[in-house]
XYZ file of C-alpha atoms in Angstrom:
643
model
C -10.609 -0.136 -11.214
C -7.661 2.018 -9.019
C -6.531 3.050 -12.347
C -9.604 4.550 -13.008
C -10.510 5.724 -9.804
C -7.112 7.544 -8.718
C -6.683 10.454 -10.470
C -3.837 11.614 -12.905
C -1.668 13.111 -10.370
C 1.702 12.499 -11.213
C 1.694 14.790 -14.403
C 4.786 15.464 -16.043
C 6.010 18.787 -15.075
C 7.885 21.055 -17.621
C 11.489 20.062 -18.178
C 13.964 22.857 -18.290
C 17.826 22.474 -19.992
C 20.166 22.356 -17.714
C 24.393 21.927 -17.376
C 25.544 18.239 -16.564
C 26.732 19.549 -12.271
C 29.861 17.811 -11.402
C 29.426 15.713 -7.720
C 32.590 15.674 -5.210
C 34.557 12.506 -5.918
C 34.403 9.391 -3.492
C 35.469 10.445 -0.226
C 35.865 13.673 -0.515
C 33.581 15.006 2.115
C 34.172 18.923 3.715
C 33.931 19.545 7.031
C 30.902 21.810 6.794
C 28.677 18.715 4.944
C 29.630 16.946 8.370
C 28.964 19.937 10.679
C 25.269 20.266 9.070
C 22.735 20.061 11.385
C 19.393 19.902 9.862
C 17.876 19.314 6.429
C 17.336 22.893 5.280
C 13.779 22.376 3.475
C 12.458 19.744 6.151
C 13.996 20.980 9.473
C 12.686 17.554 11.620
C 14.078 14.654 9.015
C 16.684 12.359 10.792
C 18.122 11.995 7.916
C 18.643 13.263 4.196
C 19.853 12.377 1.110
C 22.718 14.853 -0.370
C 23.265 12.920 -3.502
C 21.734 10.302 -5.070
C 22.944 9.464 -8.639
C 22.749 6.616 -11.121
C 24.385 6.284 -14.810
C 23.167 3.783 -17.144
C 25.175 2.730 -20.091
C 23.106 0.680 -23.151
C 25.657 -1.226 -25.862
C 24.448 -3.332 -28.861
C 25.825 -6.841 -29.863
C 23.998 -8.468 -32.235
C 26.233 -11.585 -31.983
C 25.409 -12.568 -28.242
C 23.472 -15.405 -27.182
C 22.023 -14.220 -24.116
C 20.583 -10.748 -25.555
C 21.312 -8.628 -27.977
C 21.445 -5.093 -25.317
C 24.399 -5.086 -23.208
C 23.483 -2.611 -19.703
C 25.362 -1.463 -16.790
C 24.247 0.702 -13.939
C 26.757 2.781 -11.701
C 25.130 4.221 -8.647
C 26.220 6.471 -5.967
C 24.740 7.157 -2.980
C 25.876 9.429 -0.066
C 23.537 10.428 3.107
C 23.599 12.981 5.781
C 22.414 11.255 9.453
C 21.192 14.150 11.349
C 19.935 12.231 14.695
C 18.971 8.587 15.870
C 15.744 8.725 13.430
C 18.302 8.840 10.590
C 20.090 5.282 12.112
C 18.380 3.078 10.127
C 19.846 4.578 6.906
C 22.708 2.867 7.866
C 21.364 -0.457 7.008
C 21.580 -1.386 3.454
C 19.886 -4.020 1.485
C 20.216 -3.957 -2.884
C 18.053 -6.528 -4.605
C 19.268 -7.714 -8.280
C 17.737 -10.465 -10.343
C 19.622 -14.126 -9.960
C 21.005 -14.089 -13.943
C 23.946 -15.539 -14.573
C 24.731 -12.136 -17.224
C 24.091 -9.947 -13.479
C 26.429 -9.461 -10.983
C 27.362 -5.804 -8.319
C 31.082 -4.973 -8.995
C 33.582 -2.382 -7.542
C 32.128 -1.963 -4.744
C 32.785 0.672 -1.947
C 31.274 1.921 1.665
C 32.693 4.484 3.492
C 31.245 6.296 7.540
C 32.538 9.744 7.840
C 32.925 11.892 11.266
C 34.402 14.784 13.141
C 36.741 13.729 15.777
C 36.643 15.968 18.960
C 39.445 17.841 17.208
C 37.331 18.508 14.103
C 39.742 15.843 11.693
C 37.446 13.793 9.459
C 37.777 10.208 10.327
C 36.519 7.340 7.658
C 35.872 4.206 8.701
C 34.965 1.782 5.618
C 32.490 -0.986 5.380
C 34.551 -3.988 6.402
C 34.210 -6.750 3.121
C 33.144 -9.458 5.896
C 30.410 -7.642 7.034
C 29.090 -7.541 2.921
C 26.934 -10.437 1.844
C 24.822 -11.391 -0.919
C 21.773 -12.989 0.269
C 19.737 -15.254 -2.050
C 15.801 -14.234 -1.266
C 14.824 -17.377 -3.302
C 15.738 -18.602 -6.896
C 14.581 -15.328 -8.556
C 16.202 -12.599 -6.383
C 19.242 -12.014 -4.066
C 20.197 -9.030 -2.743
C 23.545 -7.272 -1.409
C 23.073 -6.557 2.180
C 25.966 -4.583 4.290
C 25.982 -2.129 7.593
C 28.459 0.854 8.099
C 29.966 1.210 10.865
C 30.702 4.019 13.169
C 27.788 5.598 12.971
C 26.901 8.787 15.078
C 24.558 11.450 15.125
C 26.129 13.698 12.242
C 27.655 10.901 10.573
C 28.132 11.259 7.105
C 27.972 7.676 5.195
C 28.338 6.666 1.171
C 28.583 3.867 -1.285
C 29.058 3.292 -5.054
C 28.793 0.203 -7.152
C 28.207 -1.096 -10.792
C 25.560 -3.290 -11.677
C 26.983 -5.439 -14.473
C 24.672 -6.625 -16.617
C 21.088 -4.602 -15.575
C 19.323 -1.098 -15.520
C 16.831 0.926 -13.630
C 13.383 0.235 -14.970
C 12.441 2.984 -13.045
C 14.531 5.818 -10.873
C 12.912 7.357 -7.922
C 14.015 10.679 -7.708
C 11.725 11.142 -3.913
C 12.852 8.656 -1.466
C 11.497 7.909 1.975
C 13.975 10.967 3.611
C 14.530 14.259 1.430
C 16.940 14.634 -1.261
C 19.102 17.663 -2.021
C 20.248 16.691 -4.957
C 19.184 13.549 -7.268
C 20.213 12.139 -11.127
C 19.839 9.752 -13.536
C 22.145 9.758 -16.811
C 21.280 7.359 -19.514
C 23.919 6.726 -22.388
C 23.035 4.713 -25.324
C 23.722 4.629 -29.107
C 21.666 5.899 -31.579
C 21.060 2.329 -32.673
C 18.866 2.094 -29.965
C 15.176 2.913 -29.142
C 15.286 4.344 -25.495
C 12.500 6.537 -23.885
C 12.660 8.216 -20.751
C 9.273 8.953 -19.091
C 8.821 11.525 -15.873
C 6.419 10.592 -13.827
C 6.877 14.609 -11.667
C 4.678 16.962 -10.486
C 7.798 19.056 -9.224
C 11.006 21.257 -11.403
C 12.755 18.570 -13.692
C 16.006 19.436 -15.231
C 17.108 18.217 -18.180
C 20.569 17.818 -19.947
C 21.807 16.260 -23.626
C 25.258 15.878 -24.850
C 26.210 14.549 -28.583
C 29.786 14.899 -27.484
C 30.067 12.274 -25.289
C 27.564 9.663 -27.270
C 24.953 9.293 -30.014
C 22.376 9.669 -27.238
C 23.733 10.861 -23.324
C 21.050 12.668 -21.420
C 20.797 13.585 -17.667
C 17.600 14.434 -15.577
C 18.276 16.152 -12.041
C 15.784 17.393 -9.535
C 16.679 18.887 -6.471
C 15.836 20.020 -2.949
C 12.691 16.761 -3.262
C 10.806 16.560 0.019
C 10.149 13.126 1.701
C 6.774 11.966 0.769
C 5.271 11.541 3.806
C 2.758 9.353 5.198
C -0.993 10.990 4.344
C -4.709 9.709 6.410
C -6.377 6.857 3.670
C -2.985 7.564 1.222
C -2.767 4.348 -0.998
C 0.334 3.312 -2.634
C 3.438 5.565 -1.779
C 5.117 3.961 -5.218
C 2.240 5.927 -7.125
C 2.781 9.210 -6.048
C 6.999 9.003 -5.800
C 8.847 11.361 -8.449
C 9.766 9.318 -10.753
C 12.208 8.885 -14.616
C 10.651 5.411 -16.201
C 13.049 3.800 -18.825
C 11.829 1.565 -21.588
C 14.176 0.249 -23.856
C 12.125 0.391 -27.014
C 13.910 -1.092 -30.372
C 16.722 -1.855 -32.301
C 16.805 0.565 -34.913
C 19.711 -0.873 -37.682
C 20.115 1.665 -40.949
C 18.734 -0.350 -43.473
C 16.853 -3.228 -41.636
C 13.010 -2.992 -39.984
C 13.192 -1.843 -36.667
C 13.288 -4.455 -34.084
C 10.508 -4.546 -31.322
C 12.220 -5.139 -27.701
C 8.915 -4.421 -26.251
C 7.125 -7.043 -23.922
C 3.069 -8.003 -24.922
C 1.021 -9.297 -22.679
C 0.218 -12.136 -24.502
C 4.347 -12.863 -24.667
C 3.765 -12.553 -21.089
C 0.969 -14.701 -20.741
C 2.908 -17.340 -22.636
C 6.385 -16.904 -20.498
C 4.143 -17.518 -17.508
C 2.089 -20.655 -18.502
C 4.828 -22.054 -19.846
C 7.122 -20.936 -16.844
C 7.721 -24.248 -14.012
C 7.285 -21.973 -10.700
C 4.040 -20.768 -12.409
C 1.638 -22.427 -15.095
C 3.041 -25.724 -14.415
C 2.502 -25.490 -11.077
C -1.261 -25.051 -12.228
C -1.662 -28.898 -13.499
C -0.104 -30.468 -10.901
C -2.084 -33.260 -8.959
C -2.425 -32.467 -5.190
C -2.445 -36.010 -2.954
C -5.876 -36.323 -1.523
C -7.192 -35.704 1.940
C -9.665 -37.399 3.603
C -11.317 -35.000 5.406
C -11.321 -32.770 2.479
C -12.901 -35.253 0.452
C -15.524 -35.929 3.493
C -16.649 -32.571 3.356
C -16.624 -32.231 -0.234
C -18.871 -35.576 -1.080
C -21.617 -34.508 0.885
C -21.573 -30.903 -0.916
C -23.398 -29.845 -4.856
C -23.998 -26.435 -4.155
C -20.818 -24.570 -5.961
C -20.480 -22.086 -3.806
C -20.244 -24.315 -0.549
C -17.421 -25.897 -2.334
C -15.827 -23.031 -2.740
C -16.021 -22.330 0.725
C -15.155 -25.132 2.458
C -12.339 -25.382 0.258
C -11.029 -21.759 0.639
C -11.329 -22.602 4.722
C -9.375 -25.628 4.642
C -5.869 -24.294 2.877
C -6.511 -21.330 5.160
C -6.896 -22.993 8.232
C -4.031 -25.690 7.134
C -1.441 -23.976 5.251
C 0.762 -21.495 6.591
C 1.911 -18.246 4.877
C 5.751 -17.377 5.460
C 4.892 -14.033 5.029
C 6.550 -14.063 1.549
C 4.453 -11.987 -1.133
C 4.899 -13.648 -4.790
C 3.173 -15.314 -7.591
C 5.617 -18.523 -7.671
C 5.558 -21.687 -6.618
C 9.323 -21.591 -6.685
C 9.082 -24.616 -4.241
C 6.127 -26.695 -5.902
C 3.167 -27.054 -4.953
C 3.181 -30.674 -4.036
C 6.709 -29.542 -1.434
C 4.304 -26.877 0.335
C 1.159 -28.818 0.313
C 3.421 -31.608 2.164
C 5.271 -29.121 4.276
C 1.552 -27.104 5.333
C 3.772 -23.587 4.719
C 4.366 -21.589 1.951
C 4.734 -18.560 -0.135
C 1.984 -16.321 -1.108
C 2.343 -17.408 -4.443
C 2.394 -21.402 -3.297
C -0.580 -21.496 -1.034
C -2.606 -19.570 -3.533
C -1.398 -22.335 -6.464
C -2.290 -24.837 -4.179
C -6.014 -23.422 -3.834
C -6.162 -23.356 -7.582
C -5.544 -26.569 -7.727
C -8.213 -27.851 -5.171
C -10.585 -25.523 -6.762
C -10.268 -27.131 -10.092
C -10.190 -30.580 -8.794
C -13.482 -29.963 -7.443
C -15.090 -28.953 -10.768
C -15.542 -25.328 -9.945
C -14.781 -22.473 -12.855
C -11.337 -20.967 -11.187
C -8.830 -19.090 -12.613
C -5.399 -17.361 -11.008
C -5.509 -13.647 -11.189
C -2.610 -11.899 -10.675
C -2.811 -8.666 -8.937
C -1.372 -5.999 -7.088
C -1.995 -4.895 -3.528
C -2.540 -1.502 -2.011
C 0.907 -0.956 -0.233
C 2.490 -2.557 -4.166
C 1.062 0.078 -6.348
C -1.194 0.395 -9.368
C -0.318 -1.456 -12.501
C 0.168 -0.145 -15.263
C -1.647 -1.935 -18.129
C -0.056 0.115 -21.030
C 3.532 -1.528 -19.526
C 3.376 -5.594 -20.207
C 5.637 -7.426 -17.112
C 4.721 -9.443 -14.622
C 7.524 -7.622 -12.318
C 4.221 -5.454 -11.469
C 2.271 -8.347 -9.663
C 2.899 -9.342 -6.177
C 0.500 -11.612 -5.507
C -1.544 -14.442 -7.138
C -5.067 -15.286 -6.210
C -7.964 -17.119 -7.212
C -10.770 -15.995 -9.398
C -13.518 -17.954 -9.083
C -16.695 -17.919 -11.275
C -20.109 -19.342 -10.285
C -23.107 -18.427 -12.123
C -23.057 -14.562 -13.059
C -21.120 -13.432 -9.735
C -17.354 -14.045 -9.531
C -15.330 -14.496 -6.324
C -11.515 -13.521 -5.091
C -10.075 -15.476 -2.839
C -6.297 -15.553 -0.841
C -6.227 -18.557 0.894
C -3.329 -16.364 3.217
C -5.732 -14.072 4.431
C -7.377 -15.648 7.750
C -9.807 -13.489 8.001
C -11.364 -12.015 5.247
C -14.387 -14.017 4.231
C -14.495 -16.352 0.921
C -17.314 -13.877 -0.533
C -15.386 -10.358 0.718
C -12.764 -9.284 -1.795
C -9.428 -8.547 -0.407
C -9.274 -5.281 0.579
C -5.325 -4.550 -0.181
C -6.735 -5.143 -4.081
C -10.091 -4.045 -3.706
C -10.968 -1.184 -6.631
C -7.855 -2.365 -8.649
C -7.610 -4.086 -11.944
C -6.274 -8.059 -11.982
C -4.791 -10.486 -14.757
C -6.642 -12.946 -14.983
C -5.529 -16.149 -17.383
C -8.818 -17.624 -17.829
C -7.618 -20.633 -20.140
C -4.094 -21.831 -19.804
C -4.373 -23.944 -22.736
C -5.457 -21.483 -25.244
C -3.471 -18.434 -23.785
C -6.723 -16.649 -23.052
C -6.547 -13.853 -20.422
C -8.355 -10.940 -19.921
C -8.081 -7.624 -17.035
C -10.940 -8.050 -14.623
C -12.080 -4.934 -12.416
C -11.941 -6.080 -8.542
C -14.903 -4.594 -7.328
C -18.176 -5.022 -5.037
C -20.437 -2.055 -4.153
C -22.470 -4.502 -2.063
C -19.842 -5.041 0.564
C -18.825 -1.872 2.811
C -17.398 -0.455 5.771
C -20.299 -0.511 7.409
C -20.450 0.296 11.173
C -23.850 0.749 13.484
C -23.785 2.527 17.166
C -26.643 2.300 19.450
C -26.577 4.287 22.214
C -29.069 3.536 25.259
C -28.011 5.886 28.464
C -29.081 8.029 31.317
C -27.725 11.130 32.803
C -27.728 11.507 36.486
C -27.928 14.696 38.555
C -24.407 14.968 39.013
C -24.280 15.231 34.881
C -22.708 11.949 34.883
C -24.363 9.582 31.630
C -23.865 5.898 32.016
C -25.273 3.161 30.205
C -24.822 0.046 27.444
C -23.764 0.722 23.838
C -23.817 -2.096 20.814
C -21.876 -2.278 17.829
C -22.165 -3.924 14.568
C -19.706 -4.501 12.141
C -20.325 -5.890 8.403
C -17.605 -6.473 6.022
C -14.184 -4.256 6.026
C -15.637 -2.734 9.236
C -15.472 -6.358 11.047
C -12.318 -7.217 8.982
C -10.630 -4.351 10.906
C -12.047 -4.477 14.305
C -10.909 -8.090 13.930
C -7.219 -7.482 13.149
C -7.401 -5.442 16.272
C -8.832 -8.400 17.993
C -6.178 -11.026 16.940
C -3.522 -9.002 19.485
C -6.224 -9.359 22.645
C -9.937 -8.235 22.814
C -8.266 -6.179 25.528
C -6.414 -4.123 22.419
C -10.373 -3.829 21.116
C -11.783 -2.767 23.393
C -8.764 0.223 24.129
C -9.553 1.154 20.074
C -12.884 1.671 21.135
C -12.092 4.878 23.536
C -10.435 7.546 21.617
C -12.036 10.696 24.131
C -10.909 11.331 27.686
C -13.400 10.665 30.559
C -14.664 7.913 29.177
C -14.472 4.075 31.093
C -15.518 1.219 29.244
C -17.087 -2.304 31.545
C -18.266 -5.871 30.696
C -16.917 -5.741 26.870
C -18.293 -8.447 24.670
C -17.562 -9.852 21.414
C -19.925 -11.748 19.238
C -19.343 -13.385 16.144
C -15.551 -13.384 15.401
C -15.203 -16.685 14.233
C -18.417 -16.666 12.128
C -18.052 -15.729 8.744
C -21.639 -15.123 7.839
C -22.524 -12.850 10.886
C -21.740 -9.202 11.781
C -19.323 -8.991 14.750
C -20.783 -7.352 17.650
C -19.606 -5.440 20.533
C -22.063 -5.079 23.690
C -20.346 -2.908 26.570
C -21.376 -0.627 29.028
C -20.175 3.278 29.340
C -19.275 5.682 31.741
C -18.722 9.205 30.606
C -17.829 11.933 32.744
C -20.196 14.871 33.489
C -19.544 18.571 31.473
C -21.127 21.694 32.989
C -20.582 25.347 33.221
C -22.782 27.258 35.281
C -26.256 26.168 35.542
C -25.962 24.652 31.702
C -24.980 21.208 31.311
C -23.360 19.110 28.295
C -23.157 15.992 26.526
C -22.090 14.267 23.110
C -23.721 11.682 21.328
C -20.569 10.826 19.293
C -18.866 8.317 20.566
C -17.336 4.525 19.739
C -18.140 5.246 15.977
C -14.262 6.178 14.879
C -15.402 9.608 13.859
C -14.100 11.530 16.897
C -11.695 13.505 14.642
C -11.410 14.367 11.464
C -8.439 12.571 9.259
C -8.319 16.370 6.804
C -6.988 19.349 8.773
C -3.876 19.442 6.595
C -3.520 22.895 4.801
C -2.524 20.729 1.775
C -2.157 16.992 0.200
C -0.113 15.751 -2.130
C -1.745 12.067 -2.562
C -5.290 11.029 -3.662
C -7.603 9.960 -0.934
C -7.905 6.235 -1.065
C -10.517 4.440 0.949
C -10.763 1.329 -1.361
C -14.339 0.491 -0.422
C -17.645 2.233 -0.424
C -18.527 3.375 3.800
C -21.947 3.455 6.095
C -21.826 4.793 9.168
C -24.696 5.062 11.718
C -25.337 6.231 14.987
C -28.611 6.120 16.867
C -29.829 6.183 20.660
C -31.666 7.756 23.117
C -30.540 9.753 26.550
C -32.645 9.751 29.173
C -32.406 12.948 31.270
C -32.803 13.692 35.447
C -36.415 14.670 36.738
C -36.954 18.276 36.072
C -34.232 18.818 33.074
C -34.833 19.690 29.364
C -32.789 20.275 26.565
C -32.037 23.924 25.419
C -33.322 24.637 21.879
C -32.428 21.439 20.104
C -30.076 22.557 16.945
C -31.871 21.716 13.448
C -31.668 18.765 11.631
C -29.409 19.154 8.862
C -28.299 17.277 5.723
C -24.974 18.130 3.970
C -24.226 16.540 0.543
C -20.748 17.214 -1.190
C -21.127 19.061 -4.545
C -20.480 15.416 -6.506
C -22.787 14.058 -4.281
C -20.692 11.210 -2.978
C -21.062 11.999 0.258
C -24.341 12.445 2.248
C -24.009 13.576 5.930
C -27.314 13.878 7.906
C -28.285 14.760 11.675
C -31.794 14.234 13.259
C -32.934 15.151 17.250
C -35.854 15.093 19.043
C -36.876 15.693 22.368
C -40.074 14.264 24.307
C -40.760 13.808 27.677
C -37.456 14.045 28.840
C -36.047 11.883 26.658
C -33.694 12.907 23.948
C -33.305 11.065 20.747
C -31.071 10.958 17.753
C -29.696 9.554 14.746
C -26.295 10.584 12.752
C -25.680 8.788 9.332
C -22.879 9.411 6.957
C -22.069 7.495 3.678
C -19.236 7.745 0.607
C -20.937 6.660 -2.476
C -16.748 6.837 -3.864
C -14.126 4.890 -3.019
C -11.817 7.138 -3.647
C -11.244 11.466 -4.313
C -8.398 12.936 -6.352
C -6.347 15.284 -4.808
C -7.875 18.232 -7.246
C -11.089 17.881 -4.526
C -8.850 18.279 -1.259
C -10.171 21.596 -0.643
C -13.822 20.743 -1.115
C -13.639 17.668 1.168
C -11.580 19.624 3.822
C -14.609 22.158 3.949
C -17.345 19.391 3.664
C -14.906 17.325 7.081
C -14.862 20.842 8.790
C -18.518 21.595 8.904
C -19.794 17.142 9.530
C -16.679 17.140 12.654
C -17.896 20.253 13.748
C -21.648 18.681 14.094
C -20.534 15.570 15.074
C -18.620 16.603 17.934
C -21.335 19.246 18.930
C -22.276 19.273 22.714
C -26.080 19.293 23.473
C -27.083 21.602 26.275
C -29.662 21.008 29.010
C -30.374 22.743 32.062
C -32.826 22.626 34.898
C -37.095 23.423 34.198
């Protein structure tokens, strides 16, 4: 469903022709690059890209046996480091595929600095302190350090990936860019399209001269994409250049498809030993599994107890995949795992117990959305099971400890999954991963006194139903003394006798009882208090002129607030302000306000729900209005005074 629900930001923007701009050669570096002392379009990075280049070459040879489409990739990279918040660009890490026909080449890394009398001094990357790392039978990666490296350092590298090309080049990276480019060079044999994914200038460049087909695409002076309140994905709102390498287009033969299906994928991945094999393997039993399971018919109590057990007896090694690359029958003896393993694994235990499951393959929040026009399985990062019993259907990740086996993951909550529904037959199908019943859902109750010094004490409850209680208890897990800190986000507020209910009960709301000390407001003979407190919505997320991403909650919200204050002898309110509803044009979100005042005690109750998950960018300016006016009520003080 994310591909529905976030909007079409990332537009292509109009490409203009431009000249092929020649860089400076390796290690030629002037003295004013190194004197530079701040990006000049984002004056507080630590650090900035000046250029950031890649070249891919294509070849054809229909004689070879591993593939028909010989590629090579030479990249360049060099980087200003302003200041210590630049240091980590220093550290270097370049993941490649383990194939035999892929290897890095020619490689070079260079450090570059002033010497107190202003002679540039390069210290290179010593070759011992260059390693390839193998992250498991799939991937490896090059990992070095420079050295020497100083506030106003400047540092570079090149190499040549034999045998591989960019499937996608990021022209925004996680510090700005000055200047960024990706040349593709292929013969006219071949099918290649390029396709911007930009919202910002893209430059364009062709030359028949040097090939049948040499193109370049440059964008410059690219701000970092920075980190946005309830962004998702950073990967879906990076300029991007996607390459597909489409056909083989031979005068005087049918054109040759090089494009991947789904259903070829579906078949690679049954078929494949870290994956669909790993679906039919038999588990060794356990007896207290099978204990708990013979005295069980109801379905979806086998489910349950099933999805608790690999939780609570496999452990994750924090490694996202969809492999087994180990087995499943290695991890299920070793209790620890991949992602991709312990998931297997619950298949497997699922299906031995008779229950309708199926793996879905998916891809989380911080992973990005899929795109189902684009058939590869490079897009997944995760595995889980789909479970169906009777017309509802379940998703479960047996590496989540906490989310509940009828709560949906959040990190893939509103997305779209794979699921392979029938390994046998090749039948799959995308499934949206979506619950309107479950919510953030949050409830305050308020029940306090103010004394004559304008002091209000008293005890406050809070319950928490799905995502609400899935946060509070990640909070939990590093002390309830970190929970109960979350909980005051005003000054002159004290917090006493915090206690939590329900954390280790799936079924039941977790609730937080607590009593409350705020300090007294007065000016003159009118005193003042707020109602809005221990609800999260003490400030408001949207005061940002502007916003580049969509606004990505991932579940629909219900917030409440009630209580009563009970003021001194001889007070009243001033005139109470009027209850008020606010409704955003679409609807989506309802914000409403009711007070009352009787016999000197004052009542009230805020609610506020999103009927959306989610809000394109396009309505930034409508929900930044619509956040003004709702903080500005929520955080209104009530006046009293004396009779």
């Amino acid at each position: 469903m994310r591909s529905f629900l976030v909007a079409l930001l990332l537009m292509s923007a109009a490409i203009v022709q431009a000249q092929l701009t020649k860089l400076p050669a390796f290690g030629k570096v002037d003295k004013a690059t190194l004197g530079m002392k701040e990006c000049s379009f984002d004056k507080n990075a630590g650090a900035m890209i000046i250029f950031d280049e890649a070249e891919s070459f294509f070849k054809l040879d229909m004689e070879s046996l591993i593939s028909p489409v010989f590629q090579q990739t030479d990249h360049r990279t060099r980087i200003k480091i302003f200041n210590k918040k630049g240091f980590d660009q220093a550290d270097v890490k370049i993941r490649y595929r383990n194939d035999r026909s892929i290897s890095i080449k020619n490689f070079r890394a260079q450090t570059y600095n002033l010497d107190a009398a202003g002679n540039i001094v390069v210290t290179k990357v010593d070759k011992s302190s260059v390693y390839d790392k193998q992250i498991n039978k799939r991937y490896s990666e090059r990992v070095f350090v420079f050295a020497d490296i100083k506030e106003g350092s400047v540092i570079e590298y090149e190499y040549i990936l034999d045998g591989a090309s960019a499937d996608v080049w990021y022209f925004q990276r996680p510090i700005p860019v000055e200047f960024s480019r990706f040349i593709v060079n292929f013969p006219q044999e071949l099918v290649i399209t390029t396709v911007p994914n930009t919202t910002m200038p893209l430059k364009k460049g062709k030359d028949k001269g040097v090939s049948d087909n040499f193109s370049w695409y440059t964008m410059e002076h690219i701000p970092a994409l920075t980190n946005e309140p309830f962004m998702s994905s950073r990967e879906d709102y990076l300029q991007r250049l996607e390459i597909r390498v489409m056909a083989i287009d031979l005068p005087g033969l049918p054109r040759k498809s090089l494009m991947r299906t789904w259903p070829g994928i579906i078949k690679e991945l049954i078929e494949d030993e870290d994956f669909g094999k790993q679906l039919k393997r038999n588990l060794p039993r356990t007896a207290d599994l099978d204990a708990a399971l013979k005295q069980l018919n109801d379905p979806y109590q086998k489910m349950r107890v099933i999805h608790k057990y690999v939780r609570d007896n496999m452990e994750w090694n924090n490694y996202e995949n969809i492999w087994a690359i180990n087995g499943v029958r290695s991890a299920w003896k070793d209790k620890k795992g991949t992602s991709g393993e312990i998931n297997l694994i619950l298949i497997n235990l699922l299906r031995d117990a008779d229950l309708k499951v199926s793996p879905v393959l998916v891809s989380t929040r911080d992973n990005g959305t899929v795109n189902t026009a684009v058939a590869g399985y490079d897009q997944f990062n995760k595995v889980l099971a789909y479970v169906e019993i009777g017309n509802r259907h379940y998703v479960l990740d047996a590496t989540e400890r906490i989310t509940p086996t009828d709560l949906i993951p959040l990190e893939v909550m509103a997305s779209e999954g794979l699921v392979i529904e029938k390994s046998d037959n090749f039948e799959w199908g995308w499934k949206v991963l979506w619950d309107d019943k479950h919510k953030f859902t949050n409830s305050v109750f308020l029940n306090a006194s103010i004394d004559e010094k304008g002091r209000m004490s008293g005890i406050a409850n809070i319950t928490s139903y799905d995502y609400e209680k899935i946060q509070a208890l990640e909070i939990l897990k590093k002390g309830k003394d970190k929970l109960q800190e979350s909980k005051i986000t005003q000054p002159g507020i004290s917090i006493d006798s915090f206690m939590v209910s329900n954390a280790d009960n799936d079924t039941l709301p977790l609730g937080l009882d607590f009593k409350f000390t705020a300090s007294a407001s007065s000016s003159g003979e009118y005193n003042y208090f707020s109602v809005n407190h221990f609800a999260d919505l003490e400030k408001n997320p949207f005061v940002a002129d502007e916003r580049q991403t969509d606004i990505f909650y991932g579940a629909l919200q219900d917030y409440t607030m009630t209580g009563v204050i009970y003021l001194p002898d001889g007070y009243v309110m001033e005139e109470l302000p009027k209850n008020t509803k606010m409704i955003t044009p679409d609807t989506s979100i309802v914000f409403k306000r009711f007070t009352s005042f009787t016999g000197g005690t004052f009542n009230f109750r805020v609610s506020l729900q999103f009927k959306s998950p989610a809000y394109a960018t396009g309505s930034y300016e409508v929900l930044k209005e619509f956040f003004k006016k709702m903080y500005a009520m929520l955080n209104e003080k009530f006046v009293y005074t004396k009779k």
